[in-house]
Short mmCIF file of C-alpha atoms in Angstrom, two decimals:
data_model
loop_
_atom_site.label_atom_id
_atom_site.label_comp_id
_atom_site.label_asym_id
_atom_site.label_seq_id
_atom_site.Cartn_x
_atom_site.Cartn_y
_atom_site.Cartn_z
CA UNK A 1 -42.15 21.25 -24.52
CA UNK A 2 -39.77 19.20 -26.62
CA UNK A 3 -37.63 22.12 -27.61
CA UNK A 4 -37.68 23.51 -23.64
CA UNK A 5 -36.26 19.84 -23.19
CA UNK A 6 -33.74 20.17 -25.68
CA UNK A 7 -32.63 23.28 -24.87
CA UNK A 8 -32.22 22.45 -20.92
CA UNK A 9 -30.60 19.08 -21.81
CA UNK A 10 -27.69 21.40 -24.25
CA UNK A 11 -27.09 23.80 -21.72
CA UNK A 12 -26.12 20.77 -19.17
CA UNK A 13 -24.33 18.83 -21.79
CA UNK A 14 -22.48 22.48 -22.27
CA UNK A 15 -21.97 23.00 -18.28
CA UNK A 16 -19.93 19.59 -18.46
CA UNK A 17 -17.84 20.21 -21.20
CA UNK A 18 -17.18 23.43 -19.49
CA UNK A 19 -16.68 21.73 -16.26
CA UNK A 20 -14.67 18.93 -18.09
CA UNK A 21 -12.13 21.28 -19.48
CA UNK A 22 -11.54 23.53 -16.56
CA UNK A 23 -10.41 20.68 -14.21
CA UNK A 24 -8.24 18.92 -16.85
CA UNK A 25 -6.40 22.91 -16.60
CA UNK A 26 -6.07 22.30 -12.68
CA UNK A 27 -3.79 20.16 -10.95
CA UNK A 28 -6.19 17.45 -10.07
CA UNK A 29 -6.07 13.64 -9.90
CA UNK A 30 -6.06 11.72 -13.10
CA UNK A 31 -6.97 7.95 -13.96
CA UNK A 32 -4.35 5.83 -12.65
CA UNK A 33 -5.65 2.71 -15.13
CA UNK A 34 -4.54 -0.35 -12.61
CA UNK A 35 -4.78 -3.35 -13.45
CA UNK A 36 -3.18 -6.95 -13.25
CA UNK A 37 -0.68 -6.20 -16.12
CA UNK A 38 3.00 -8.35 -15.23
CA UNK A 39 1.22 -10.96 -13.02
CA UNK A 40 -2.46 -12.36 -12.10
CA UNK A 41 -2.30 -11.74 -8.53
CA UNK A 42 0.23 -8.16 -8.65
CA UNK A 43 -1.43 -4.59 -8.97
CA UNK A 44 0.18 -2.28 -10.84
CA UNK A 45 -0.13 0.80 -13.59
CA UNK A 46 0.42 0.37 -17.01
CA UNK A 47 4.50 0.37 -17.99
CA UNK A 48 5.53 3.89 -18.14
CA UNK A 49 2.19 5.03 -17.36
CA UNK A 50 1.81 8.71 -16.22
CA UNK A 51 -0.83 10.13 -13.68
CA UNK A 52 -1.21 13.17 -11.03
CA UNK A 53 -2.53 12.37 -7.02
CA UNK A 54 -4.12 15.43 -5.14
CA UNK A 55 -6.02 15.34 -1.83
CA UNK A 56 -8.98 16.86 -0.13
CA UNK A 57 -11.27 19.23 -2.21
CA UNK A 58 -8.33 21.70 -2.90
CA UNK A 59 -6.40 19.98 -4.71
CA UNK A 60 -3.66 19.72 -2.00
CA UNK A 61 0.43 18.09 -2.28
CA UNK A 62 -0.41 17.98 -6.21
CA UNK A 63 2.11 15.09 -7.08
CA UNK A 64 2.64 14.02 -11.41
CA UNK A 65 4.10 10.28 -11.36
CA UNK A 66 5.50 7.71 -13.50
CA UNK A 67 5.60 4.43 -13.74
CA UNK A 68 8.85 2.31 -14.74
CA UNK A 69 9.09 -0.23 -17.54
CA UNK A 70 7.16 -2.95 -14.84
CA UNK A 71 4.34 -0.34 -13.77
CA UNK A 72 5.84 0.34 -10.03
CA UNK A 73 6.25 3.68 -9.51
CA UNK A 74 10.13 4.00 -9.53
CA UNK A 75 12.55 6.13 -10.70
CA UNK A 76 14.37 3.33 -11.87
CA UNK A 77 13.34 0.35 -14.17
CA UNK A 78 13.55 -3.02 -12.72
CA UNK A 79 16.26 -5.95 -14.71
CA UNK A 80 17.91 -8.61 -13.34
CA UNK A 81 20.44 -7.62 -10.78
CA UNK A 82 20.86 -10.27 -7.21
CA UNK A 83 22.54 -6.68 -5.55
CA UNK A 84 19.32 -4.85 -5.52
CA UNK A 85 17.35 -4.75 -2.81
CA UNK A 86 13.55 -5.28 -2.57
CA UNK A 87 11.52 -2.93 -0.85
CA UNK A 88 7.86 -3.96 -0.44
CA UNK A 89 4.92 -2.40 1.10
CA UNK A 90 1.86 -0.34 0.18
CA UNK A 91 1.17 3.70 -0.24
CA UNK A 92 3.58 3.55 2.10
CA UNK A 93 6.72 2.38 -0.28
CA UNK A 94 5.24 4.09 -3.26
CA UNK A 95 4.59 7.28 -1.45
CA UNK A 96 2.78 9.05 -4.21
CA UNK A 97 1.65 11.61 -2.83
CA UNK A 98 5.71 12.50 -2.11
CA UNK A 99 8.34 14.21 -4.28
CA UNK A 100 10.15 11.34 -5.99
CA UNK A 101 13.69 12.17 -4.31
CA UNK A 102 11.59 11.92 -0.32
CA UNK A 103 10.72 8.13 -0.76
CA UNK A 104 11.50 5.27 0.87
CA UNK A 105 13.92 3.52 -2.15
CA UNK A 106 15.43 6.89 -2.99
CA UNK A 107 16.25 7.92 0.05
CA UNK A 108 17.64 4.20 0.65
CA UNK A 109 20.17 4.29 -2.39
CA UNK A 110 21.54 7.43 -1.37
CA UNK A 111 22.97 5.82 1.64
CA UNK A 112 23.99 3.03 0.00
CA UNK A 113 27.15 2.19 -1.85
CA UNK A 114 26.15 0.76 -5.70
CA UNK A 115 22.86 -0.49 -4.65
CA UNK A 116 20.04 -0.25 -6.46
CA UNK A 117 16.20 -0.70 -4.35
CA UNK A 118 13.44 -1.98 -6.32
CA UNK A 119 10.49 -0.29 -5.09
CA UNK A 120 7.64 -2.47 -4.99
CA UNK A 121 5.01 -0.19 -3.51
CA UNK A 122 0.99 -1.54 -3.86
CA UNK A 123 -1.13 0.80 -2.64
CA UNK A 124 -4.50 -0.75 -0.68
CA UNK A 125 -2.41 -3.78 -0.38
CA UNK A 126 -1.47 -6.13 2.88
CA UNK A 127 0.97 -9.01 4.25
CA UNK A 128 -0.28 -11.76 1.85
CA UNK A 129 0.63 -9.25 -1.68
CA UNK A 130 4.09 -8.71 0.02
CA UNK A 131 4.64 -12.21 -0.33
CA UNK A 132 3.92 -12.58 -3.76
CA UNK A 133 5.71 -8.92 -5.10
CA UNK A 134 8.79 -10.92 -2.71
CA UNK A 135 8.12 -14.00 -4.91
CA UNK A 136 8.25 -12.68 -8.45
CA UNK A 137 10.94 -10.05 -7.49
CA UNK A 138 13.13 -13.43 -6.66
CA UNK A 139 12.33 -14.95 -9.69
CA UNK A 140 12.64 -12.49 -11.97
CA UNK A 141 15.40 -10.38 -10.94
CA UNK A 142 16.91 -12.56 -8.94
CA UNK A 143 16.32 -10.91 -5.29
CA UNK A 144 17.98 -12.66 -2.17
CA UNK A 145 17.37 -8.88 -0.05
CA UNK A 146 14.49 -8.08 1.16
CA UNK A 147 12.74 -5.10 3.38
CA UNK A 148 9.21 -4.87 4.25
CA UNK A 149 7.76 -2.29 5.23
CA UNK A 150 4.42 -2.90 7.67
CA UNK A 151 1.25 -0.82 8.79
CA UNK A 152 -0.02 -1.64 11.74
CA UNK A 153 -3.21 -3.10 10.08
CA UNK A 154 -1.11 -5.24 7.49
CA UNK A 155 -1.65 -8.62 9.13
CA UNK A 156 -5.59 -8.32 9.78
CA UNK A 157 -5.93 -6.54 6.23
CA UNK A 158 -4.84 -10.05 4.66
CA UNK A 159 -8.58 -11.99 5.98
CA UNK A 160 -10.50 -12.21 3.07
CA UNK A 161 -13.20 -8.45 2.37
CA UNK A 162 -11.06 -6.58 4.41
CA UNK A 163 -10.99 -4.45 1.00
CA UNK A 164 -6.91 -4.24 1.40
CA UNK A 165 -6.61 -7.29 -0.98
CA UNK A 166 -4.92 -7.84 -4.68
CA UNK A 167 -5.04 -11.28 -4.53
CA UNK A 168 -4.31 -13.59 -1.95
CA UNK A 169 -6.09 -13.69 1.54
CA UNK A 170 -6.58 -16.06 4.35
CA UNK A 171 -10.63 -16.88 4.58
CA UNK A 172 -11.46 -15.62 8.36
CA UNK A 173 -14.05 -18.85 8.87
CA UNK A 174 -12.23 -21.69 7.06
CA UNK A 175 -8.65 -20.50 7.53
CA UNK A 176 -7.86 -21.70 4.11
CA UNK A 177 -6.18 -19.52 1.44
CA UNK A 178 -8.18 -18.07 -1.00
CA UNK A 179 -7.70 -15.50 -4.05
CA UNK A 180 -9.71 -12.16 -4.55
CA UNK A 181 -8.83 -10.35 -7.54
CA UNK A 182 -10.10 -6.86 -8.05
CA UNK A 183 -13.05 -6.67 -10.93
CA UNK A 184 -12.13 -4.81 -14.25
CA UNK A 185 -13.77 -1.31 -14.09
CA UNK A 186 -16.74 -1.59 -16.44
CA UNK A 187 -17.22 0.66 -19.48
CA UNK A 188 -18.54 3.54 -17.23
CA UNK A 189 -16.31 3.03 -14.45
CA UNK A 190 -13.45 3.73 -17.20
CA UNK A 191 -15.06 6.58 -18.82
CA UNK A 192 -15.39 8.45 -15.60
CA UNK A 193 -11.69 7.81 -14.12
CA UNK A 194 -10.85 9.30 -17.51
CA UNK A 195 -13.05 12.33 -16.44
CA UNK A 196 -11.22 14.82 -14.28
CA UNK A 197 -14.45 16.27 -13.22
CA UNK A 198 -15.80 12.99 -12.01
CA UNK A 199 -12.29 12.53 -10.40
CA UNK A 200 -12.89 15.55 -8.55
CA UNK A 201 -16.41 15.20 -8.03
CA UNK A 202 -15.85 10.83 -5.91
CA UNK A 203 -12.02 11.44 -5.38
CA UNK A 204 -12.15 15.05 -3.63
CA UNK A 205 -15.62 15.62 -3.02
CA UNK A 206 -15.77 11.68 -1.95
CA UNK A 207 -19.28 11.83 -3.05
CA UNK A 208 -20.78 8.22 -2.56
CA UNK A 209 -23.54 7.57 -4.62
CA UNK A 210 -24.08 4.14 -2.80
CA UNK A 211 -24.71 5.89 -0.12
CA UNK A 212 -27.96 7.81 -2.01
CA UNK A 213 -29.06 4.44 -3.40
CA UNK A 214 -28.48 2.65 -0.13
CA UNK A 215 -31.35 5.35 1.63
CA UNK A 216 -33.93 4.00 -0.78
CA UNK A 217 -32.77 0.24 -0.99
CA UNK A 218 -31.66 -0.50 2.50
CA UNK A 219 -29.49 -3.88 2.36
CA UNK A 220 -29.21 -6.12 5.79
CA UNK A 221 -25.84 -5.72 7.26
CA UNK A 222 -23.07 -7.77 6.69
CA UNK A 223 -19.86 -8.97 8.18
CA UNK A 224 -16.94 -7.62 7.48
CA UNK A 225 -13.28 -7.73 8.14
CA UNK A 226 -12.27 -4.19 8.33
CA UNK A 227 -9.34 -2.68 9.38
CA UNK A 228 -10.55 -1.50 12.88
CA UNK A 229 -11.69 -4.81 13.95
CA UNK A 230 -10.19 -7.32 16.33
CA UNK A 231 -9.26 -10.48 14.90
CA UNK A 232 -9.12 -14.09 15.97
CA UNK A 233 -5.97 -15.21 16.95
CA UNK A 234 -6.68 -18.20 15.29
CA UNK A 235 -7.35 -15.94 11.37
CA UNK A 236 -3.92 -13.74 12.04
CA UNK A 237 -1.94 -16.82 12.86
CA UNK A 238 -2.79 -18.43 9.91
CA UNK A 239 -1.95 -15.33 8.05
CA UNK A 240 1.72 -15.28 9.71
CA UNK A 241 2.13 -18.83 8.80
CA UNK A 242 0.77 -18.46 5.08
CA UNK A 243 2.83 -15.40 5.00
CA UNK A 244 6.25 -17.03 6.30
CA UNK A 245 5.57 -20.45 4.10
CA UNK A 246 5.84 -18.28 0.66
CA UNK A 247 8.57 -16.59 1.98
CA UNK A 248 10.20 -20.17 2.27
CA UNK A 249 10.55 -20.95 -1.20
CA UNK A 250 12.75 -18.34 -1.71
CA UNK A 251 16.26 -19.74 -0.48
CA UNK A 252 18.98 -17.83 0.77
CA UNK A 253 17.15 -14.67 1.39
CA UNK A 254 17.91 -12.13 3.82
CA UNK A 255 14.55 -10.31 5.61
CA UNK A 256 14.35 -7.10 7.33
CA UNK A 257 10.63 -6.11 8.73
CA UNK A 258 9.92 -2.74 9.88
CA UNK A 259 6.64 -2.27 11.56
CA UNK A 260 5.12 1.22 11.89
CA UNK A 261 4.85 2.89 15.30
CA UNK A 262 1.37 3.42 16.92
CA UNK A 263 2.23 7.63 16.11
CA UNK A 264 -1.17 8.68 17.75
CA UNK A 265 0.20 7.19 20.95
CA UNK A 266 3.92 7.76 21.09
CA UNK A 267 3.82 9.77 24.72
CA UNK A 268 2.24 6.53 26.06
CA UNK A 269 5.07 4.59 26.91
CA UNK A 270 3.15 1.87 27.84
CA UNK A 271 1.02 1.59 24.70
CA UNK A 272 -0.94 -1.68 23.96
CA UNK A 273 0.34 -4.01 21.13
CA UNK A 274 -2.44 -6.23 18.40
CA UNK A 275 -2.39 -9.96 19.55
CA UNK A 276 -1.82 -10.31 15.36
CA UNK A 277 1.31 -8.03 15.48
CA UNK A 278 2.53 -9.48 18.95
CA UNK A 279 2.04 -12.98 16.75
CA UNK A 280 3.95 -11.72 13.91
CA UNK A 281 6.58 -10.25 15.91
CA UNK A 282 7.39 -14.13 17.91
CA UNK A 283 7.38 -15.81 13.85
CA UNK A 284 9.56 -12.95 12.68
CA UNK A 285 12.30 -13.84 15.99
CA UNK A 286 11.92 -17.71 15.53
CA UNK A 287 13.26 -17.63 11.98
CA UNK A 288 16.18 -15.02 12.96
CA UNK A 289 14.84 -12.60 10.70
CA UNK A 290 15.52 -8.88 11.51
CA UNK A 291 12.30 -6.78 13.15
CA UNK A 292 12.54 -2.93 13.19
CA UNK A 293 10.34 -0.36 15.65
CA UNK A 294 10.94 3.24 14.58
CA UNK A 295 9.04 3.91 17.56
CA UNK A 296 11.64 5.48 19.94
CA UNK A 297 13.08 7.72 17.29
CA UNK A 298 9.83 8.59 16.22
CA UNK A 299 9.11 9.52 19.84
CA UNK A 300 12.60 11.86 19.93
CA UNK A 301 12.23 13.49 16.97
CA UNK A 302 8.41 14.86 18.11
CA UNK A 303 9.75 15.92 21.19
CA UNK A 304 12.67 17.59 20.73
CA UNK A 305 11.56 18.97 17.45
CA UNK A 306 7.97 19.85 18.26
CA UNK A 307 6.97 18.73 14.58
CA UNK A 308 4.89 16.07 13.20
CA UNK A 309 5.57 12.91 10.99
CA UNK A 310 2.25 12.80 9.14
CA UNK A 311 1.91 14.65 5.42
CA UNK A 312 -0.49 16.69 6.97
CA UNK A 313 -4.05 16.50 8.80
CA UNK A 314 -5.81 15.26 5.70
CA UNK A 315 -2.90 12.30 5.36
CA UNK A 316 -1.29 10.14 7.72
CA UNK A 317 1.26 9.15 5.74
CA UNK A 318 4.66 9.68 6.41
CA UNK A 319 6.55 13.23 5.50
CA UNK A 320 10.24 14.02 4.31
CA UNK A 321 11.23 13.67 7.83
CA UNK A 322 10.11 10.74 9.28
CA UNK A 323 11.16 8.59 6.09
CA UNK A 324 14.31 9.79 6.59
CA UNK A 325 14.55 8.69 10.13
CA UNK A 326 13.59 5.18 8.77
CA UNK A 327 15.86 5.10 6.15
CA UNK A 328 18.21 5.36 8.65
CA UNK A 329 17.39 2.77 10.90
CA UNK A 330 17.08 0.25 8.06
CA UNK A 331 20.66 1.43 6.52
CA UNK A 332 22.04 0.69 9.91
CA UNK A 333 20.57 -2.86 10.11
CA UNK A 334 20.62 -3.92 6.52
CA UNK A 335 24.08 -5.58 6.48
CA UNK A 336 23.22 -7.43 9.36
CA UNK A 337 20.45 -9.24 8.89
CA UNK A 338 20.45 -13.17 8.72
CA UNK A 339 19.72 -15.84 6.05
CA UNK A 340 16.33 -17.22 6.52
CA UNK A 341 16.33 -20.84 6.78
CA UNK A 342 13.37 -22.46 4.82
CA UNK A 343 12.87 -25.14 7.14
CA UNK A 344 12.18 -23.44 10.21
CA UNK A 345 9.41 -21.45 8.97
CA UNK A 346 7.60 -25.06 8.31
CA UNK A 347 9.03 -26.45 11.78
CA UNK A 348 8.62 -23.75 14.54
CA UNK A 349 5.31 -23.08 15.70
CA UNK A 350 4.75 -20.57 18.18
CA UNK A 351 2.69 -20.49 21.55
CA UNK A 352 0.06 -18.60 22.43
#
């Protein structure tokens, strides 16, 4: 019996290493290794740190990245320069699962005379991180221009366990801020993103084994701030405010906001708007600060080209195409875009 168990326990160990070995040959997803490396409340990779995205079970839009000399994935390093321009956002900016030369701060500096775009990308990130990527990026490389980049879920994201969250959130009962920092993976954890068969196995299988455990332990239900709920107006105006009061202490600076269109509903030319991004929207105009809707060239470029914007059908992010359409429309603004004054953001307060 003991040798039968032996045996049977070496032939699995041998499957795996097999297993192991022939997906570290294919182009699969390896351990990105983020962490809170440059600053406590900023995600990013290890400097110079090298991985490869994929997506769905096939491995699709195989992408190998790097890292600059901060952990941003850039093709430039970040040093002190008051010319550059800071582009913040989440998978959106960093576009990993792009070509380098298709994203958002590439495509920026090629229509730009001798100015360089730091690309602050976070992926899984919201409206409160901006704030603070905004804040060391003025500090440390002396930034005074800005562009932000928004999903449509960005200000609801930023309520505390809406699992969008590096660091700083607004708590949806007290309305106070609060942190919450991402755990370091355990031991385990590590050892498996270092796997590429248990990459491919929870990344492109999305096996959830919580969801196994979960049909023999049944937990209670609990609350949640997720990215499909409504929120109080009360929760997302605090979030505006917070969000507008860090970007106060950075004097002189010049803003630009883009917002995302709604691109399941662009035919409906009377689509509905969030209260939160309606809310946003009013702050945004009461400081002067610039506020950009791709929408209607979004709309023009569907119809008259008969393509779509999206990656693909297993990921809404935006292609080649549509990032150059927004590259355009914040090339065409950037120049004009006012100083923020510091003071208003603490004075104006804006009516339901």
């Amino acid at each position: 019996m003991k040798r039968q168990l032996l045996l049977f326990v070496m032939g699995t160990v041998a499957v795996l290493a097999f297993m192991e070995a022939l997906f570290r040959i294919l182009p699969g997803p390896t351990a990105t290794r983020s962490g809170y490396y440059i600053h406590p409340m900023i995600l990013t990779y290890p400097t110079s740190h090298c991985f490869t995205v994929a997506t769905e079970k096939k491995n699709k839009n195989s992408q190998y990245n790097c890292a600059n000399n901060l952990g941003f994935l850039a093709d430039r390093d970040f040093v002190y320069d008051p010319r550059a321009i800071a582009l913040i956002g989440d998978s959106f900016v960093e576009a990993n699962m792009l070509p380098s030369d298709k994203r958002l701060a590439t495509q920026l500096e090629a229509k730009l005379v001798d100015t360089p775009v730091y690309s602050f990308g976070g992926p899984g990130s919201s409206l409160l991180d901006y704030a603070e990527r905004a804040k060391f990026s003025a500090e440390k490389f002396g930034t005074r221009s800005f562009v932000f980049i928004l999903s449509r879920a960005d200000v609801r994201e930023a309520v505390c366990g809406s699992g969008n969250i590096h660091g700083p959130c607004i708590d949806a009962q007290t309305l106070l801020p609060r942190i919450e920092i991402q755990s370091p993976p355990s031991l385990f954890k590590r050892f498996l993103r270092e796997s590429s068969l248990a990459q491919y196995i929870f990344s492109q299988l999305r096996f959830d084994i919580s969801k196994i455990v979960g049909n023999f332990f049944p937990k209670e239900s609990k609350e949640k701030t997720g990215s499909n709920q409504a929120l109080p107006l009360l929760a997302s105006q605090q979030v505006v405010f917070n969000f507008f009061k860090q970007l106060s202490t950075i004097t002189n600076a010049q803003f630009i906001f883009l917002i995302d269109a709604d691109r399941a509903h662009l035919s409906d030319q009377l689509a509905t708007e969030s209260n939160e991004l309606k809310f946003f929207k009013s702050a945004a105009h009461a400081i002067h600060a610039t506020v950009l809707d791709p929408t209607s060239l979004f709309r023009e470029y569907v119809e008259t080209s008969g393509q779509i914007l999206e990656i693909g059908p297993y990921d809404g992010h935006w292609n080649g195409d549509a990032i150059q359409l927004v590259a355009e429309l914040i090339t065409k603004n950037l120049f004009g875009i006012s100083i923020l004054d510091p003071t208003r953001v603490m004075e104006t307060k804006i009516s339901r």
